[in-house]
Amino acid sequence: MATLKGYFLPKSLEDLEKELEFIENPIGDYTVKIPKIKPEHIKVVTQKLKENRDSIISDASIDWLAHIYDKVSQKWMDNSYEKKKIAMELLPLLTGLTKEVIEFYQFSTIYKINYHNIIYFGEIDIPEEAFKRFTKIKDINVMIRGYASLVNKLKFARAIKKTRTVRLVTYITPSNVPGLIEVLGLFLSSLARAASITKTPSIQPIFAPLYAESIQEVDKGLAETIAVIPWKGGILEIEDVLFKNSDVVSVVSSTETAKSVKKRIDKLRKEKYNVKGCYHGGKFGFVVISREYVSREIADLAILDGFGYEGYMCLSLIHI
Protein backbone atom coordinates (compact mmCIF):
# COMPACT_ATOMS: atom_id res chain seq x y z
CA MET A 1 0.00 0.00 0.00
CA ALA A 2 1.18 3.52 -0.80
CA THR A 3 1.88 5.78 2.19
CA LEU A 4 0.50 9.28 2.74
CA LYS A 5 1.43 11.80 5.39
CA GLY A 6 -1.48 12.80 7.59
CA TYR A 7 0.48 15.89 8.61
CA PHE A 8 2.77 18.54 7.14
CA LEU A 9 5.90 20.06 8.63
CA PRO A 10 8.27 22.46 6.86
CA LYS A 11 11.79 21.35 5.95
CA SER A 12 13.20 23.45 8.79
CA LEU A 13 11.54 21.02 11.22
CA GLU A 14 13.06 17.87 9.72
CA ASP A 15 14.95 17.10 12.93
CA LEU A 16 11.70 17.16 14.91
CA GLU A 17 9.98 15.00 12.30
CA LYS A 18 12.67 12.33 12.70
CA GLU A 19 11.92 12.15 16.43
CA LEU A 20 8.18 11.59 16.04
CA GLU A 21 6.41 8.31 16.57
CA PHE A 22 3.59 7.42 14.20
CA ILE A 23 0.34 5.50 13.98
CA GLU A 24 -0.44 4.00 10.56
CA ASN A 25 -4.10 4.02 9.53
CA PRO A 26 -5.38 2.23 6.40
CA ILE A 27 -7.65 4.37 4.21
CA GLY A 28 -8.70 2.83 0.90
CA ASP A 29 -5.57 1.65 -0.86
CA TYR A 30 -3.33 3.89 1.25
CA THR A 31 -1.64 3.88 4.63
CA VAL A 32 -1.82 7.27 6.34
CA LYS A 33 0.89 8.14 8.87
CA ILE A 34 -0.44 10.09 11.86
CA PRO A 35 2.14 11.50 14.30
CA LYS A 36 1.81 11.09 18.06
CA ILE A 37 1.96 14.73 19.08
CA LYS A 38 3.17 15.84 22.50
CA PRO A 39 3.15 19.31 24.12
CA GLU A 40 6.90 19.68 23.71
CA HIS A 41 6.50 19.12 19.95
CA ILE A 42 3.94 21.93 19.76
CA LYS A 43 6.30 24.30 21.53
CA VAL A 44 9.06 23.62 18.98
CA VAL A 45 6.68 23.95 16.02
CA THR A 46 5.14 27.24 17.16
CA GLN A 47 8.51 28.82 17.84
CA LYS A 48 10.00 27.78 14.50
CA LEU A 49 6.97 28.88 12.49
CA LYS A 50 7.06 32.33 14.07
CA GLU A 51 10.75 32.64 13.30
CA ASN A 52 10.12 31.58 9.70
CA ARG A 53 7.24 34.02 9.43
CA ASP A 54 9.43 36.91 10.59
CA SER A 55 12.15 36.16 8.06
CA ILE A 56 10.03 35.10 5.06
CA ILE A 57 6.59 36.72 4.84
CA SER A 58 6.39 39.58 7.35
CA ASP A 59 6.93 42.08 4.51
CA ALA A 60 5.83 39.93 1.58
CA SER A 61 4.06 41.67 -1.30
CA ILE A 62 0.53 40.73 -2.24
CA ASP A 63 1.76 40.22 -5.81
CA TRP A 64 4.17 37.50 -4.62
CA LEU A 65 1.46 35.76 -2.61
CA ALA A 66 -1.05 36.05 -5.46
CA HIS A 67 1.33 34.37 -7.91
CA ILE A 68 1.92 31.48 -5.51
CA TYR A 69 -1.71 30.77 -4.69
CA ASP A 70 -2.68 31.19 -8.35
CA LYS A 71 -0.21 28.45 -9.33
CA VAL A 72 -1.49 26.19 -6.55
CA SER A 73 -5.10 26.72 -7.71
CA GLN A 74 -4.07 25.86 -11.27
CA LYS A 75 -2.68 22.56 -10.02
CA TRP A 76 -5.92 21.66 -8.24
CA MET A 77 -8.04 22.60 -11.26
CA ASP A 78 -6.20 19.89 -13.23
CA ASN A 79 -8.01 16.57 -12.81
CA SER A 80 -4.82 14.73 -13.72
CA TYR A 81 -2.88 16.32 -10.83
CA GLU A 82 -1.82 13.40 -8.64
CA LYS A 83 -2.69 15.03 -5.32
CA LYS A 84 -6.17 15.94 -6.55
CA LYS A 85 -6.73 12.38 -7.77
CA ILE A 86 -5.78 11.06 -4.33
CA ALA A 87 -8.10 13.57 -2.62
CA MET A 88 -11.02 12.74 -4.90
CA GLU A 89 -10.49 9.04 -4.27
CA LEU A 90 -10.28 9.25 -0.48
CA LEU A 91 -12.49 12.18 0.54
CA PRO A 92 -15.75 10.44 -0.44
CA LEU A 93 -14.70 7.45 1.69
CA LEU A 94 -13.94 9.67 4.66
CA THR A 95 -16.80 12.18 4.49
CA GLY A 96 -19.67 10.35 2.80
CA LEU A 97 -19.92 13.15 0.23
CA THR A 98 -19.89 12.31 -3.47
CA LYS A 99 -17.10 13.42 -5.78
CA GLU A 100 -19.55 15.71 -7.54
CA VAL A 101 -20.58 17.49 -4.32
CA ILE A 102 -16.94 17.91 -3.27
CA GLU A 103 -15.96 19.30 -6.67
CA PHE A 104 -18.96 21.63 -7.05
CA TYR A 105 -19.38 22.99 -3.53
CA GLN A 106 -15.87 22.81 -2.06
CA PHE A 107 -13.17 22.74 -4.72
CA SER A 108 -14.89 25.21 -7.05
CA THR A 109 -14.45 27.90 -4.41
CA ILE A 110 -10.76 27.00 -4.03
CA TYR A 111 -10.28 27.66 -7.74
CA LYS A 112 -11.44 31.26 -7.24
CA ILE A 113 -8.30 31.95 -5.19
CA ASN A 114 -6.41 33.04 -8.29
CA TYR A 115 -4.11 35.91 -9.15
CA HIS A 116 -6.80 38.18 -10.60
CA ASN A 117 -9.18 37.82 -7.65
CA ILE A 118 -6.48 38.16 -5.01
CA ILE A 119 -5.13 41.37 -6.56
CA TYR A 120 -8.62 42.70 -7.25
CA PHE A 121 -10.04 42.09 -3.79
CA GLY A 122 -6.77 43.17 -2.22
CA GLU A 123 -7.23 46.61 -3.75
CA ILE A 124 -11.01 47.03 -3.94
CA ASP A 125 -12.59 49.71 -1.78
CA ILE A 126 -15.29 47.97 0.24
CA PRO A 127 -17.62 50.44 1.99
CA GLU A 128 -18.34 49.84 5.66
CA GLU A 129 -22.08 49.46 5.06
CA ALA A 130 -21.41 46.33 2.98
CA PHE A 131 -20.94 44.48 6.26
CA LYS A 132 -24.42 45.47 7.41
CA ARG A 133 -26.57 45.32 4.26
CA PHE A 134 -26.36 44.56 0.52
CA THR A 135 -24.39 47.39 -1.06
CA LYS A 136 -23.43 48.17 -4.64
CA ILE A 137 -19.67 48.21 -5.17
CA LYS A 138 -18.35 51.18 -7.11
CA ASP A 139 -17.31 50.52 -10.73
CA ILE A 140 -18.74 47.00 -10.86
CA ASN A 141 -22.35 45.94 -11.30
CA VAL A 142 -22.37 43.80 -8.16
CA MET A 143 -24.10 44.12 -4.82
CA ILE A 144 -22.54 42.31 -1.87
CA ARG A 145 -23.13 41.77 1.80
CA GLY A 146 -19.87 40.81 3.44
CA TYR A 147 -20.96 38.50 6.27
CA ALA A 148 -19.34 35.07 6.01
CA SER A 149 -18.06 35.85 2.53
CA LEU A 150 -14.59 35.65 1.07
CA VAL A 151 -14.73 39.45 0.71
CA ASN A 152 -15.38 39.83 4.44
CA LYS A 153 -12.52 37.49 5.32
CA LEU A 154 -10.14 39.33 3.00
CA LYS A 155 -10.98 42.64 4.61
CA PHE A 156 -10.61 41.09 8.05
CA ALA A 157 -7.18 39.76 7.11
CA ARG A 158 -6.10 43.21 5.92
CA ALA A 159 -7.45 44.80 9.10
CA ILE A 160 -5.48 42.35 11.23
CA LYS A 161 -2.30 43.26 9.40
CA LYS A 162 -2.88 46.97 9.95
CA THR A 163 -3.85 46.92 13.62
CA ARG A 164 -1.43 44.45 15.20
CA THR A 165 1.31 42.01 14.40
CA VAL A 166 -0.11 38.53 13.97
CA ARG A 167 2.67 35.97 13.83
CA LEU A 168 0.75 32.70 14.23
CA VAL A 169 -2.85 31.66 13.53
CA THR A 170 -4.22 28.30 14.63
CA TYR A 171 -7.13 26.77 12.70
CA ILE A 172 -9.37 24.00 13.99
CA THR A 173 -11.19 22.64 10.95
CA PRO A 174 -14.41 20.61 10.47
CA SER A 175 -14.91 17.16 8.97
CA ASN A 176 -17.87 17.97 6.70
CA VAL A 177 -16.28 20.75 4.62
CA PRO A 178 -13.41 18.95 2.90
CA GLY A 179 -10.90 21.34 1.40
CA LEU A 180 -12.55 24.73 1.60
CA ILE A 181 -11.92 25.67 5.24
CA GLU A 182 -8.36 24.35 5.25
CA VAL A 183 -7.49 26.32 2.11
CA LEU A 184 -9.09 29.54 3.36
CA GLY A 185 -7.15 29.19 6.60
CA LEU A 186 -3.82 28.79 4.86
CA PHE A 187 -4.54 31.54 2.34
CA LEU A 188 -5.88 34.12 4.79
CA SER A 189 -3.00 33.54 7.18
CA SER A 190 -0.58 34.23 4.34
CA LEU A 191 -2.57 37.32 3.38
CA ALA A 192 -2.24 38.57 6.97
CA ARG A 193 1.51 37.78 6.75
CA ALA A 194 1.13 35.19 9.52
CA ALA A 195 2.28 31.60 9.91
CA SER A 196 -0.41 28.97 10.46
CA ILE A 197 -1.04 25.67 12.18
CA THR A 198 -4.03 23.69 10.94
CA LYS A 199 -5.59 21.00 13.10
CA THR A 200 -7.26 18.47 10.83
CA PRO A 201 -10.42 16.57 11.82
CA SER A 202 -9.79 13.03 13.03
CA ILE A 203 -11.93 11.44 10.33
CA GLN A 204 -10.44 13.49 7.48
CA PRO A 205 -6.71 14.09 7.98
CA ILE A 206 -5.54 13.98 4.36
CA PHE A 207 -6.59 17.10 2.43
CA ALA A 208 -4.73 19.82 4.33
CA PRO A 209 -1.35 18.00 4.12
CA LEU A 210 -1.84 17.43 0.39
CA TYR A 211 -2.62 21.11 -0.17
CA ALA A 212 0.33 22.23 1.96
CA GLU A 213 2.58 19.98 -0.13
CA SER A 214 1.20 21.72 -3.23
CA ILE A 215 2.26 25.08 -1.80
CA GLN A 216 5.69 23.60 -1.13
CA GLU A 217 5.93 22.49 -4.76
CA VAL A 218 5.29 26.07 -5.88
CA ASP A 219 7.29 27.96 -3.26
CA LYS A 220 9.44 26.32 -0.60
CA GLY A 221 9.78 29.59 1.30
CA LEU A 222 6.08 30.13 1.89
CA ALA A 223 5.74 26.47 2.90
CA GLU A 224 8.16 27.16 5.76
CA THR A 225 5.38 29.16 7.44
CA ILE A 226 2.85 26.30 7.39
CA ALA A 227 2.24 23.26 9.58
CA VAL A 228 -0.62 20.75 9.55
CA ILE A 229 -0.87 18.70 12.73
CA PRO A 230 -3.54 16.20 13.79
CA TRP A 231 -4.35 15.38 17.40
CA LYS A 232 -7.42 14.29 19.32
CA GLY A 233 -9.40 17.41 20.10
CA GLY A 234 -9.71 18.43 23.72
CA ILE A 235 -6.27 17.31 24.92
CA LEU A 236 -5.58 20.18 27.30
CA GLU A 237 -1.83 19.61 27.58
CA ILE A 238 -1.39 20.07 23.82
CA GLU A 239 -3.94 22.79 23.22
CA ASP A 240 -2.91 24.97 26.16
CA VAL A 241 0.64 25.17 24.78
CA LEU A 242 -0.69 25.86 21.29
CA PHE A 243 -3.25 28.49 22.30
CA LYS A 244 -0.79 30.32 24.56
CA ASN A 245 1.66 30.60 21.66
CA SER A 246 -0.93 31.67 19.05
CA ASP A 247 -2.11 35.18 18.24
CA VAL A 248 -5.44 33.97 16.83
CA VAL A 249 -7.38 30.70 17.23
CA SER A 250 -10.08 30.16 14.61
CA VAL A 251 -12.61 27.37 15.08
CA VAL A 252 -14.97 26.09 12.39
CA SER A 253 -16.50 22.99 13.93
CA SER A 254 -19.39 21.72 16.02
CA THR A 255 -21.09 24.09 18.43
CA GLU A 256 -19.75 22.00 21.30
CA THR A 257 -16.17 22.37 20.09
CA ALA A 258 -16.56 26.09 19.42
CA LYS A 259 -17.96 26.71 22.91
CA SER A 260 -15.26 24.59 24.54
CA VAL A 261 -12.43 26.44 22.79
CA LYS A 262 -14.03 29.82 23.48
CA LYS A 263 -14.20 29.05 27.19
CA ARG A 264 -10.50 28.25 27.26
CA ILE A 265 -9.50 31.27 25.16
CA ASP A 266 -11.51 33.53 27.46
CA LYS A 267 -9.66 32.04 30.44
CA LEU A 268 -6.26 32.64 28.78
CA ARG A 269 -7.20 36.24 28.02
CA LYS A 270 -8.04 36.79 31.68
CA GLU A 271 -4.56 35.45 32.43
CA LYS A 272 -3.19 38.21 30.15
CA TYR A 273 -2.36 36.03 27.14
CA ASN A 274 -2.82 38.14 24.00
CA VAL A 275 -4.78 35.62 21.93
CA LYS A 276 -7.97 36.30 19.95
CA GLY A 277 -10.68 33.73 19.24
CA CYS A 278 -12.95 33.38 16.18
CA TYR A 279 -15.74 30.81 16.39
CA HIS A 280 -18.17 29.29 13.91
CA GLY A 281 -20.32 26.42 15.18
CA GLY A 282 -23.10 24.41 13.59
CA LYS A 283 -26.33 25.98 12.38
CA PHE A 284 -29.92 24.74 12.16
CA GLY A 285 -32.61 26.20 9.94
CA PHE A 286 -35.49 25.83 7.53
CA VAL A 287 -36.42 26.98 4.05
CA VAL A 288 -39.62 28.89 3.27
CA ILE A 289 -41.01 28.92 -0.30
CA SER A 290 -43.99 31.15 -1.04
CA ARG A 291 -47.08 29.61 -2.65
CA GLU A 292 -46.47 31.53 -5.88
CA TYR A 293 -43.17 29.75 -6.37
CA VAL A 294 -44.18 26.19 -5.57
CA SER A 295 -43.04 24.05 -8.50
CA ARG A 296 -40.97 20.97 -9.20
CA GLU A 297 -38.11 23.15 -10.45
CA ILE A 298 -38.03 25.25 -7.26
CA ALA A 299 -38.25 22.10 -5.12
CA ASP A 300 -35.23 20.69 -6.93
CA LEU A 301 -33.28 23.91 -6.34
CA ALA A 302 -34.25 23.94 -2.65
CA ILE A 303 -32.95 20.40 -2.19
CA LEU A 304 -29.75 21.35 -4.01
CA ASP A 305 -29.33 24.31 -1.64
CA GLY A 306 -29.87 21.95 1.26
CA PHE A 307 -27.01 19.73 0.15
CA GLY A 308 -24.75 22.66 -0.61
CA TYR A 309 -25.21 24.77 2.49
CA GLU A 310 -25.07 21.74 4.77
CA GLY A 311 -21.58 21.31 3.38
CA TYR A 312 -20.76 24.89 4.32
CA MET A 313 -22.25 24.49 7.81
CA CYS A 314 -24.32 27.65 7.31
CA LEU A 315 -27.62 25.79 7.18
CA SER A 316 -28.57 22.38 8.48
CA LEU A 317 -31.76 21.81 6.56
CA ILE A 318 -34.53 20.32 8.72
CA HIS A 319 -37.76 21.50 7.07
CA ILE A 320 -38.91 23.01 3.78
Tab-separated table of C-alpha atoms in Angstrom:
chain	number	residue	atom	x	y	z
A	1	MET	CA	0.000	0.000	0.000
A	2	ALA	CA	1.177	3.520	-0.802
A	3	THR	CA	1.880	5.777	2.187
A	4	LEU	CA	0.499	9.281	2.736
A	5	LYS	CA	1.430	11.798	5.386
A	6	GLY	CA	-1.481	12.799	7.594
A	7	TYR	CA	0.476	15.888	8.607
A	8	PHE	CA	2.775	18.543	7.136
A	9	LEU	CA	5.902	20.063	8.633
A	10	PRO	CA	8.273	22.463	6.864
A	11	LYS	CA	11.790	21.353	5.945
A	12	SER	CA	13.201	23.447	8.787
A	13	LEU	CA	11.538	21.022	11.219
A	14	GLU	CA	13.058	17.866	9.721
A	15	ASP	CA	14.947	17.099	12.926
A	16	LEU	CA	11.701	17.156	14.912
A	17	GLU	CA	9.977	15.004	12.305
A	18	LYS	CA	12.666	12.334	12.700
A	19	GLU	CA	11.922	12.153	16.429
A	20	LEU	CA	8.179	11.590	16.041
A	21	GLU	CA	6.405	8.311	16.569
A	22	PHE	CA	3.591	7.421	14.196
A	23	ILE	CA	0.341	5.501	13.977
A	24	GLU	CA	-0.445	3.996	10.564
A	25	ASN	CA	-4.103	4.019	9.532
A	26	PRO	CA	-5.378	2.226	6.403
A	27	ILE	CA	-7.651	4.369	4.208
A	28	GLY	CA	-8.703	2.832	0.900
A	29	ASP	CA	-5.573	1.652	-0.859
A	30	TYR	CA	-3.326	3.894	1.252
A	31	THR	CA	-1.642	3.879	4.630
A	32	VAL	CA	-1.823	7.272	6.339
A	33	LYS	CA	0.885	8.145	8.874
A	34	ILE	CA	-0.439	10.087	11.864
A	35	PRO	CA	2.138	11.503	14.304
A	36	LYS	CA	1.814	11.090	18.060
A	37	ILE	CA	1.958	14.733	19.077
A	38	LYS	CA	3.170	15.843	22.499
A	39	PRO	CA	3.147	19.313	24.122
A	40	GLU	CA	6.899	19.678	23.706
A	41	HIS	CA	6.498	19.119	19.952
A	42	ILE	CA	3.944	21.925	19.758
A	43	LYS	CA	6.304	24.298	21.527
A	44	VAL	CA	9.060	23.621	18.983
A	45	VAL	CA	6.685	23.952	16.022
A	46	THR	CA	5.135	27.244	17.155
A	47	GLN	CA	8.509	28.816	17.843
A	48	LYS	CA	9.998	27.783	14.497
A	49	LEU	CA	6.966	28.879	12.494
A	50	LYS	CA	7.059	32.332	14.066
A	51	GLU	CA	10.754	32.644	13.303
A	52	ASN	CA	10.117	31.583	9.701
A	53	ARG	CA	7.240	34.025	9.433
A	54	ASP	CA	9.427	36.914	10.588
A	55	SER	CA	12.150	36.160	8.057
A	56	ILE	CA	10.030	35.104	5.055
A	57	ILE	CA	6.593	36.723	4.841
A	58	SER	CA	6.392	39.577	7.348
A	59	ASP	CA	6.926	42.085	4.514
A	60	ALA	CA	5.827	39.931	1.576
A	61	SER	CA	4.059	41.671	-1.300
A	62	ILE	CA	0.531	40.734	-2.244
A	63	ASP	CA	1.757	40.217	-5.813
A	64	TRP	CA	4.172	37.497	-4.618
A	65	LEU	CA	1.458	35.760	-2.612
A	66	ALA	CA	-1.051	36.053	-5.457
A	67	HIS	CA	1.328	34.366	-7.913
A	68	ILE	CA	1.925	31.477	-5.512
A	69	TYR	CA	-1.713	30.771	-4.694
A	70	ASP	CA	-2.683	31.193	-8.351
A	71	LYS	CA	-0.212	28.447	-9.334
A	72	VAL	CA	-1.492	26.192	-6.553
A	73	SER	CA	-5.096	26.718	-7.707
A	74	GLN	CA	-4.074	25.859	-11.270
A	75	LYS	CA	-2.680	22.564	-10.019
A	76	TRP	CA	-5.919	21.657	-8.242
A	77	MET	CA	-8.043	22.597	-11.256
A	78	ASP	CA	-6.199	19.892	-13.226
A	79	ASN	CA	-8.014	16.570	-12.809
A	80	SER	CA	-4.818	14.730	-13.723
A	81	TYR	CA	-2.884	16.319	-10.834
A	82	GLU	CA	-1.822	13.402	-8.635
A	83	LYS	CA	-2.693	15.031	-5.316
A	84	LYS	CA	-6.171	15.942	-6.547
A	85	LYS	CA	-6.726	12.385	-7.772
A	86	ILE	CA	-5.784	11.061	-4.328
A	87	ALA	CA	-8.097	13.567	-2.622
A	88	MET	CA	-11.021	12.744	-4.903
A	89	GLU	CA	-10.488	9.042	-4.268
A	90	LEU	CA	-10.281	9.255	-0.477
A	91	LEU	CA	-12.490	12.184	0.541
A	92	PRO	CA	-15.754	10.441	-0.438
A	93	LEU	CA	-14.705	7.452	1.688
A	94	LEU	CA	-13.939	9.665	4.665
A	95	THR	CA	-16.802	12.177	4.494
A	96	GLY	CA	-19.667	10.346	2.802
A	97	LEU	CA	-19.916	13.150	0.228
A	98	THR	CA	-19.886	12.306	-3.470
A	99	LYS	CA	-17.095	13.423	-5.779
A	100	GLU	CA	-19.555	15.710	-7.541
A	101	VAL	CA	-20.576	17.494	-4.321
A	102	ILE	CA	-16.942	17.911	-3.270
A	103	GLU	CA	-15.960	19.303	-6.667
A	104	PHE	CA	-18.959	21.625	-7.051
A	105	TYR	CA	-19.377	22.990	-3.530
A	106	GLN	CA	-15.874	22.811	-2.061
A	107	PHE	CA	-13.171	22.740	-4.719
A	108	SER	CA	-14.895	25.213	-7.047
A	109	THR	CA	-14.446	27.901	-4.405
A	110	ILE	CA	-10.763	27.001	-4.026
A	111	TYR	CA	-10.280	27.657	-7.743
A	112	LYS	CA	-11.436	31.256	-7.243
A	113	ILE	CA	-8.303	31.950	-5.194
A	114	ASN	CA	-6.415	33.043	-8.295
A	115	TYR	CA	-4.112	35.911	-9.152
A	116	HIS	CA	-6.795	38.180	-10.601
A	117	ASN	CA	-9.182	37.817	-7.653
A	118	ILE	CA	-6.475	38.155	-5.013
A	119	ILE	CA	-5.131	41.365	-6.557
A	120	TYR	CA	-8.624	42.701	-7.252
A	121	PHE	CA	-10.036	42.088	-3.787
A	122	GLY	CA	-6.767	43.172	-2.218
A	123	GLU	CA	-7.228	46.614	-3.749
A	124	ILE	CA	-11.011	47.030	-3.939
A	125	ASP	CA	-12.592	49.715	-1.781
A	126	ILE	CA	-15.292	47.967	0.243
A	127	PRO	CA	-17.618	50.437	1.990
A	128	GLU	CA	-18.339	49.843	5.659
A	129	GLU	CA	-22.083	49.461	5.057
A	130	ALA	CA	-21.415	46.331	2.981
A	131	PHE	CA	-20.935	44.483	6.260
A	132	LYS	CA	-24.418	45.469	7.407
A	133	ARG	CA	-26.570	45.321	4.255
A	134	PHE	CA	-26.364	44.562	0.521
A	135	THR	CA	-24.391	47.395	-1.059
A	136	LYS	CA	-23.431	48.172	-4.643
A	137	ILE	CA	-19.673	48.213	-5.175
A	138	LYS	CA	-18.347	51.178	-7.112
A	139	ASP	CA	-17.313	50.524	-10.733
A	140	ILE	CA	-18.738	46.997	-10.859
A	141	ASN	CA	-22.352	45.942	-11.299
A	142	VAL	CA	-22.371	43.804	-8.162
A	143	MET	CA	-24.104	44.119	-4.816
A	144	ILE	CA	-22.544	42.313	-1.867
A	145	ARG	CA	-23.133	41.765	1.805
A	146	GLY	CA	-19.872	40.811	3.441
A	147	TYR	CA	-20.960	38.503	6.274
A	148	ALA	CA	-19.336	35.067	6.007
A	149	SER	CA	-18.062	35.848	2.528
A	150	LEU	CA	-14.587	35.649	1.067
A	151	VAL	CA	-14.734	39.448	0.713
A	152	ASN	CA	-15.376	39.826	4.435
A	153	LYS	CA	-12.521	37.490	5.320
A	154	LEU	CA	-10.140	39.332	2.996
A	155	LYS	CA	-10.982	42.643	4.607
A	156	PHE	CA	-10.608	41.092	8.050
A	157	ALA	CA	-7.183	39.755	7.107
A	158	ARG	CA	-6.104	43.215	5.921
A	159	ALA	CA	-7.450	44.797	9.099
A	160	ILE	CA	-5.481	42.354	11.234
A	161	LYS	CA	-2.296	43.262	9.400
A	162	LYS	CA	-2.878	46.970	9.954
A	163	THR	CA	-3.854	46.922	13.620
A	164	ARG	CA	-1.430	44.450	15.204
A	165	THR	CA	1.310	42.009	14.398
A	166	VAL	CA	-0.109	38.532	13.973
A	167	ARG	CA	2.674	35.975	13.831
A	168	LEU	CA	0.749	32.702	14.225
A	169	VAL	CA	-2.847	31.664	13.534
A	170	THR	CA	-4.224	28.297	14.630
A	171	TYR	CA	-7.132	26.771	12.697
A	172	ILE	CA	-9.373	24.004	13.989
A	173	THR	CA	-11.192	22.643	10.953
A	174	PRO	CA	-14.407	20.614	10.467
A	175	SER	CA	-14.914	17.163	8.971
A	176	ASN	CA	-17.874	17.971	6.698
A	177	VAL	CA	-16.283	20.749	4.621
A	178	PRO	CA	-13.407	18.954	2.901
A	179	GLY	CA	-10.896	21.336	1.399
A	180	LEU	CA	-12.548	24.734	1.602
A	181	ILE	CA	-11.924	25.674	5.236
A	182	GLU	CA	-8.363	24.350	5.255
A	183	VAL	CA	-7.489	26.323	2.113
A	184	LEU	CA	-9.091	29.537	3.358
A	185	GLY	CA	-7.154	29.187	6.605
A	186	LEU	CA	-3.815	28.790	4.863
A	187	PHE	CA	-4.537	31.542	2.344
A	188	LEU	CA	-5.884	34.117	4.790
A	189	SER	CA	-2.996	33.537	7.183
A	190	SER	CA	-0.575	34.230	4.345
A	191	LEU	CA	-2.565	37.317	3.384
A	192	ALA	CA	-2.243	38.568	6.975
A	193	ARG	CA	1.510	37.779	6.751
A	194	ALA	CA	1.128	35.190	9.518
A	195	ALA	CA	2.276	31.600	9.907
A	196	SER	CA	-0.405	28.973	10.456
A	197	ILE	CA	-1.041	25.669	12.180
A	198	THR	CA	-4.026	23.690	10.943
A	199	LYS	CA	-5.593	21.002	13.096
A	200	THR	CA	-7.263	18.473	10.835
A	201	PRO	CA	-10.423	16.574	11.823
A	202	SER	CA	-9.794	13.032	13.031
A	203	ILE	CA	-11.925	11.440	10.326
A	204	GLN	CA	-10.443	13.493	7.481
A	205	PRO	CA	-6.708	14.088	7.980
A	206	ILE	CA	-5.543	13.983	4.361
A	207	PHE	CA	-6.595	17.101	2.430
A	208	ALA	CA	-4.726	19.823	4.327
A	209	PRO	CA	-1.349	18.001	4.124
A	210	LEU	CA	-1.845	17.427	0.390
A	211	TYR	CA	-2.618	21.111	-0.172
A	212	ALA	CA	0.332	22.229	1.962
A	213	GLU	CA	2.582	19.982	-0.127
A	214	SER	CA	1.203	21.719	-3.233
A	215	ILE	CA	2.264	25.077	-1.796
A	216	GLN	CA	5.693	23.597	-1.131
A	217	GLU	CA	5.927	22.486	-4.764
A	218	VAL	CA	5.295	26.066	-5.883
A	219	ASP	CA	7.290	27.963	-3.259
A	220	LYS	CA	9.443	26.322	-0.605
A	221	GLY	CA	9.781	29.594	1.304
A	222	LEU	CA	6.078	30.133	1.894
A	223	ALA	CA	5.743	26.465	2.898
A	224	GLU	CA	8.159	27.164	5.763
A	225	THR	CA	5.376	29.163	7.443
A	226	ILE	CA	2.849	26.296	7.388
A	227	ALA	CA	2.238	23.260	9.583
A	228	VAL	CA	-0.621	20.746	9.549
A	229	ILE	CA	-0.869	18.703	12.727
A	230	PRO	CA	-3.539	16.201	13.785
A	231	TRP	CA	-4.353	15.377	17.400
A	232	LYS	CA	-7.419	14.285	19.315
A	233	GLY	CA	-9.399	17.413	20.095
A	234	GLY	CA	-9.709	18.427	23.718
A	235	ILE	CA	-6.271	17.312	24.917
A	236	LEU	CA	-5.575	20.181	27.297
A	237	GLU	CA	-1.828	19.613	27.582
A	238	ILE	CA	-1.391	20.072	23.818
A	239	GLU	CA	-3.938	22.793	23.222
A	240	ASP	CA	-2.910	24.974	26.155
A	241	VAL	CA	0.635	25.170	24.776
A	242	LEU	CA	-0.689	25.864	21.291
A	243	PHE	CA	-3.253	28.492	22.298
A	244	LYS	CA	-0.790	30.321	24.555
A	245	ASN	CA	1.655	30.596	21.658
A	246	SER	CA	-0.930	31.673	19.045
A	247	ASP	CA	-2.111	35.180	18.237
A	248	VAL	CA	-5.440	33.968	16.825
A	249	VAL	CA	-7.375	30.702	17.234
A	250	SER	CA	-10.076	30.159	14.607
A	251	VAL	CA	-12.612	27.368	15.085
A	252	VAL	CA	-14.969	26.091	12.393
A	253	SER	CA	-16.502	22.987	13.927
A	254	SER	CA	-19.392	21.718	16.019
A	255	THR	CA	-21.092	24.091	18.432
A	256	GLU	CA	-19.753	22.002	21.303
A	257	THR	CA	-16.167	22.369	20.088
A	258	ALA	CA	-16.565	26.095	19.418
A	259	LYS	CA	-17.962	26.709	22.915
A	260	SER	CA	-15.260	24.588	24.544
A	261	VAL	CA	-12.427	26.440	22.788
A	262	LYS	CA	-14.026	29.823	23.480
A	263	LYS	CA	-14.201	29.048	27.186
A	264	ARG	CA	-10.502	28.246	27.259
A	265	ILE	CA	-9.495	31.269	25.159
A	266	ASP	CA	-11.509	33.535	27.459
A	267	LYS	CA	-9.656	32.040	30.439
A	268	LEU	CA	-6.264	32.640	28.782
A	269	ARG	CA	-7.196	36.238	28.024
A	270	LYS	CA	-8.042	36.791	31.683
A	271	GLU	CA	-4.562	35.450	32.434
A	272	LYS	CA	-3.190	38.211	30.149
A	273	TYR	CA	-2.362	36.027	27.142
A	274	ASN	CA	-2.822	38.136	24.005
A	275	VAL	CA	-4.782	35.618	21.933
A	276	LYS	CA	-7.970	36.300	19.953
A	277	GLY	CA	-10.678	33.734	19.238
A	278	CYS	CA	-12.948	33.383	16.179
A	279	TYR	CA	-15.736	30.809	16.395
A	280	HIS	CA	-18.169	29.290	13.912
A	281	GLY	CA	-20.322	26.419	15.185
A	282	GLY	CA	-23.101	24.406	13.585
A	283	LYS	CA	-26.331	25.979	12.384
A	284	PHE	CA	-29.916	24.744	12.156
A	285	GLY	CA	-32.608	26.197	9.942
A	286	PHE	CA	-35.487	25.826	7.534
A	287	VAL	CA	-36.415	26.983	4.052
A	288	VAL	CA	-39.625	28.890	3.270
A	289	ILE	CA	-41.005	28.919	-0.295
A	290	SER	CA	-43.990	31.147	-1.039
A	291	ARG	CA	-47.076	29.612	-2.646
A	292	GLU	CA	-46.474	31.526	-5.884
A	293	TYR	CA	-43.166	29.747	-6.374
A	294	VAL	CA	-44.183	26.188	-5.575
A	295	SER	CA	-43.043	24.049	-8.502
A	296	ARG	CA	-40.972	20.967	-9.202
A	297	GLU	CA	-38.109	23.151	-10.447
A	298	ILE	CA	-38.030	25.247	-7.257
A	299	ALA	CA	-38.250	22.102	-5.124
A	300	ASP	CA	-35.229	20.688	-6.931
A	301	LEU	CA	-33.285	23.912	-6.337
A	302	ALA	CA	-34.252	23.936	-2.651
A	303	ILE	CA	-32.953	20.403	-2.194
A	304	LEU	CA	-29.745	21.354	-4.014
A	305	ASP	CA	-29.329	24.311	-1.639
A	306	GLY	CA	-29.869	21.948	1.257
A	307	PHE	CA	-27.013	19.726	0.151
A	308	GLY	CA	-24.749	22.658	-0.610
A	309	TYR	CA	-25.214	24.767	2.493
A	310	GLU	CA	-25.069	21.742	4.769
A	311	GLY	CA	-21.582	21.313	3.383
A	312	TYR	CA	-20.761	24.886	4.320
A	313	MET	CA	-22.253	24.490	7.809
A	314	CYS	CA	-24.321	27.651	7.310
A	315	LEU	CA	-27.616	25.788	7.183
A	316	SER	CA	-28.571	22.377	8.477
A	317	LEU	CA	-31.764	21.812	6.559
A	318	ILE	CA	-34.532	20.324	8.720
A	319	HIS	CA	-37.764	21.500	7.072
A	320	ILE	CA	-38.911	23.008	3.779
